[in-house]
Coordinates of N, CA and C and ligand atoms in Angstrom, one line a residue:
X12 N -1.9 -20.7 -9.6 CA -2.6 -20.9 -8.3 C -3.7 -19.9 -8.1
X13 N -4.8 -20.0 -7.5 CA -6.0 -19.2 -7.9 C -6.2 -18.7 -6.4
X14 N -6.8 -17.6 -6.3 CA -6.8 -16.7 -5.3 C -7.5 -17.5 -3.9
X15 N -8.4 -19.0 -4.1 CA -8.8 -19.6 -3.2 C -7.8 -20.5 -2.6
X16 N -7.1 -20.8 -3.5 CA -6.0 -21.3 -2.7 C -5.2 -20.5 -2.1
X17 N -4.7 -19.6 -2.4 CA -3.5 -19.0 -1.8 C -4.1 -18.5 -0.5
X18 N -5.6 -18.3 -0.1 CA -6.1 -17.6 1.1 C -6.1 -18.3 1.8
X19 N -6.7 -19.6 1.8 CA -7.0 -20.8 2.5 C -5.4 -20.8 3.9
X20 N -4.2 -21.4 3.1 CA -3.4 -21.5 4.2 C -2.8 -20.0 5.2
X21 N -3.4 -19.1 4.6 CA -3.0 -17.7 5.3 C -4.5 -17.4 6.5
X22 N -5.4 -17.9 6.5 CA -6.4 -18.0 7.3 C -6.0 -18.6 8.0
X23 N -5.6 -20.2 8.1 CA -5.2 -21.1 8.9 C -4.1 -20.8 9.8
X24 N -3.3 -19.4 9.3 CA -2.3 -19.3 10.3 C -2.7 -18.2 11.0
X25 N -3.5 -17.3 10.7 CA -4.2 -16.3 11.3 C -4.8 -16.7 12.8
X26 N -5.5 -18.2 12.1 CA -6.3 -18.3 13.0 C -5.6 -19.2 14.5
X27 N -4.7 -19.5 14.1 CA -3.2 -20.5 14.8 C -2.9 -18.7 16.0
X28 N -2.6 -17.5 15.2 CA -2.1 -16.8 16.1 C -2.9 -16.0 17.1
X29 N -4.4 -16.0 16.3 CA -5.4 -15.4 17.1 C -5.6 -16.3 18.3
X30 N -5.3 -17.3 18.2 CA -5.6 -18.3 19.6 C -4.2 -18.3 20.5
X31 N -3.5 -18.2 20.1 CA -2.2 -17.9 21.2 C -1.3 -16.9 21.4
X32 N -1.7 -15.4 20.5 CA -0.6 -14.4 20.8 C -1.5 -13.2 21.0
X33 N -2.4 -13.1 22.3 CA -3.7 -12.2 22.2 C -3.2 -11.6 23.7
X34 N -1.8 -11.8 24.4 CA -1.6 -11.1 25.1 C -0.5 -10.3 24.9
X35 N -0.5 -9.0 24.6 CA 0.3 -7.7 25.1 C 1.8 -8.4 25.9
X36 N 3.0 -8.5 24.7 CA 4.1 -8.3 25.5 C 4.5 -7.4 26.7
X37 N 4.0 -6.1 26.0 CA 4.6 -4.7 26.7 C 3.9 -4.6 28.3
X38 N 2.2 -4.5 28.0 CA 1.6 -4.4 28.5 C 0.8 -5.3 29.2
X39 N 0.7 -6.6 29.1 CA 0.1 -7.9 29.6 C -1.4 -7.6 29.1
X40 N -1.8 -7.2 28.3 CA -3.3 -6.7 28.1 C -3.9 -8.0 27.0
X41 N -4.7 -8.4 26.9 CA -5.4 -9.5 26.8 C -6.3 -9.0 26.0
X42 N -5.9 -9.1 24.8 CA -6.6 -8.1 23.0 C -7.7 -9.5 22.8
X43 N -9.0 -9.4 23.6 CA -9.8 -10.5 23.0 C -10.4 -10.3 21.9
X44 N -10.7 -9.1 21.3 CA -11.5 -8.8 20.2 C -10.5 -8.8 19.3
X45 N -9.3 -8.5 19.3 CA -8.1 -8.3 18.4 C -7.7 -9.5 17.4
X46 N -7.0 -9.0 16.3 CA -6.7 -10.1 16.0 C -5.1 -9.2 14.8
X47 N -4.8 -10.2 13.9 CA -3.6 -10.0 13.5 C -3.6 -9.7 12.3
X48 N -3.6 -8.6 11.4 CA -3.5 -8.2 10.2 C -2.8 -9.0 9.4
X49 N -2.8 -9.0 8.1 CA -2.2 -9.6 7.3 C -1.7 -9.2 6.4
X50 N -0.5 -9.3 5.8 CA 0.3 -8.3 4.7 C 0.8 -9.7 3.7
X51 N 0.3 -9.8 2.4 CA 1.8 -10.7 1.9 C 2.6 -9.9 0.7
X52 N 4.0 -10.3 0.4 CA 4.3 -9.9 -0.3 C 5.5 -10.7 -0.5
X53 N 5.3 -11.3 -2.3 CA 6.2 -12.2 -2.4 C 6.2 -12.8 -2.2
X54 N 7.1 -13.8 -1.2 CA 6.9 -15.5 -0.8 C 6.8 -15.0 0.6
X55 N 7.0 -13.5 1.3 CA 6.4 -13.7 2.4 C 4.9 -13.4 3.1
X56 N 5.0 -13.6 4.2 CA 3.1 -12.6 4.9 C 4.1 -12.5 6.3
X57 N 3.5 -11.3 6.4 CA 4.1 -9.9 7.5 C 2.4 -10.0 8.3
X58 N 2.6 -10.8 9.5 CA 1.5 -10.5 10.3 C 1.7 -9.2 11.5
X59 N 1.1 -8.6 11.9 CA 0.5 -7.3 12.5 C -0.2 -7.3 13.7
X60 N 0.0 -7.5 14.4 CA -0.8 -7.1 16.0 C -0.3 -5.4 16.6
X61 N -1.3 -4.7 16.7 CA -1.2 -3.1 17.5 C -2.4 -3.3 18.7
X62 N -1.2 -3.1 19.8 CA -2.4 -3.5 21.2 C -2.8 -2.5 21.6
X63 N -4.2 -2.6 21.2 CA -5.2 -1.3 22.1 C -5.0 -0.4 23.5
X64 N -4.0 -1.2 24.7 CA -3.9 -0.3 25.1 C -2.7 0.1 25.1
X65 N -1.4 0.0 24.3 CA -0.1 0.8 24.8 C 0.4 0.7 23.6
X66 N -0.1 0.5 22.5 CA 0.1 0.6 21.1 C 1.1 -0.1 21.1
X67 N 1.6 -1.1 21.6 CA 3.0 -1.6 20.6 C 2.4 -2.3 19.7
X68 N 3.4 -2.7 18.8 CA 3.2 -3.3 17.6 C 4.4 -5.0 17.9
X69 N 3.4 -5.6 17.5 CA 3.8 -7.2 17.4 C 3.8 -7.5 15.8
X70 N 5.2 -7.9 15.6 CA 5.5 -8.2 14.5 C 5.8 -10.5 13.9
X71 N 5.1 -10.9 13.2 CA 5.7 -12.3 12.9 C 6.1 -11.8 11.6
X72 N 7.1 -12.7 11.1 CA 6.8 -13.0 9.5 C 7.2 -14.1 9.2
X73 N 6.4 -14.6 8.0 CA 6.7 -16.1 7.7 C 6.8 -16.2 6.1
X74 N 7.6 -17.4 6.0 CA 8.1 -17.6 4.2 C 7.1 -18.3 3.7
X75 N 6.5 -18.9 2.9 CA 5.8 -19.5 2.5 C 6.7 -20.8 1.9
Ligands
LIG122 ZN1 0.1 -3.4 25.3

């Protein structure tokens, strides 16, 4: 599988959580410039949200 494919569906879900998880559990803060880091490793990807103002960290992870 070549590096253009395997990006392709991991943007798509990026872009799935930058549209609906941009509010701060902890803090109700509303990260509009923010978005969600991306980690893969193996058959998983470990997405990443740290909210600017009270630092929590929002964790997903998904199997492929
Ligand atoms: Zn917060």
């Amino acid at each position: 599988m070549s590096a253009q494919q395997r990006r392709f569906p991991f943007d798509r879900l990026r872009q799935k959580f930058d549209e609906t998880e941009r509010r701060c559990r902890q803090c109700g803060f509303v990260d509009d410039d923010g978005g969600w880091r991306v980690r893969t490793s193996g058959d998983r990807v470990t997405y990443q949200h740290v909210c600017p103002s009270c630092d929590a960290i929002e964790t997903r992870e998904l199997r492929l």
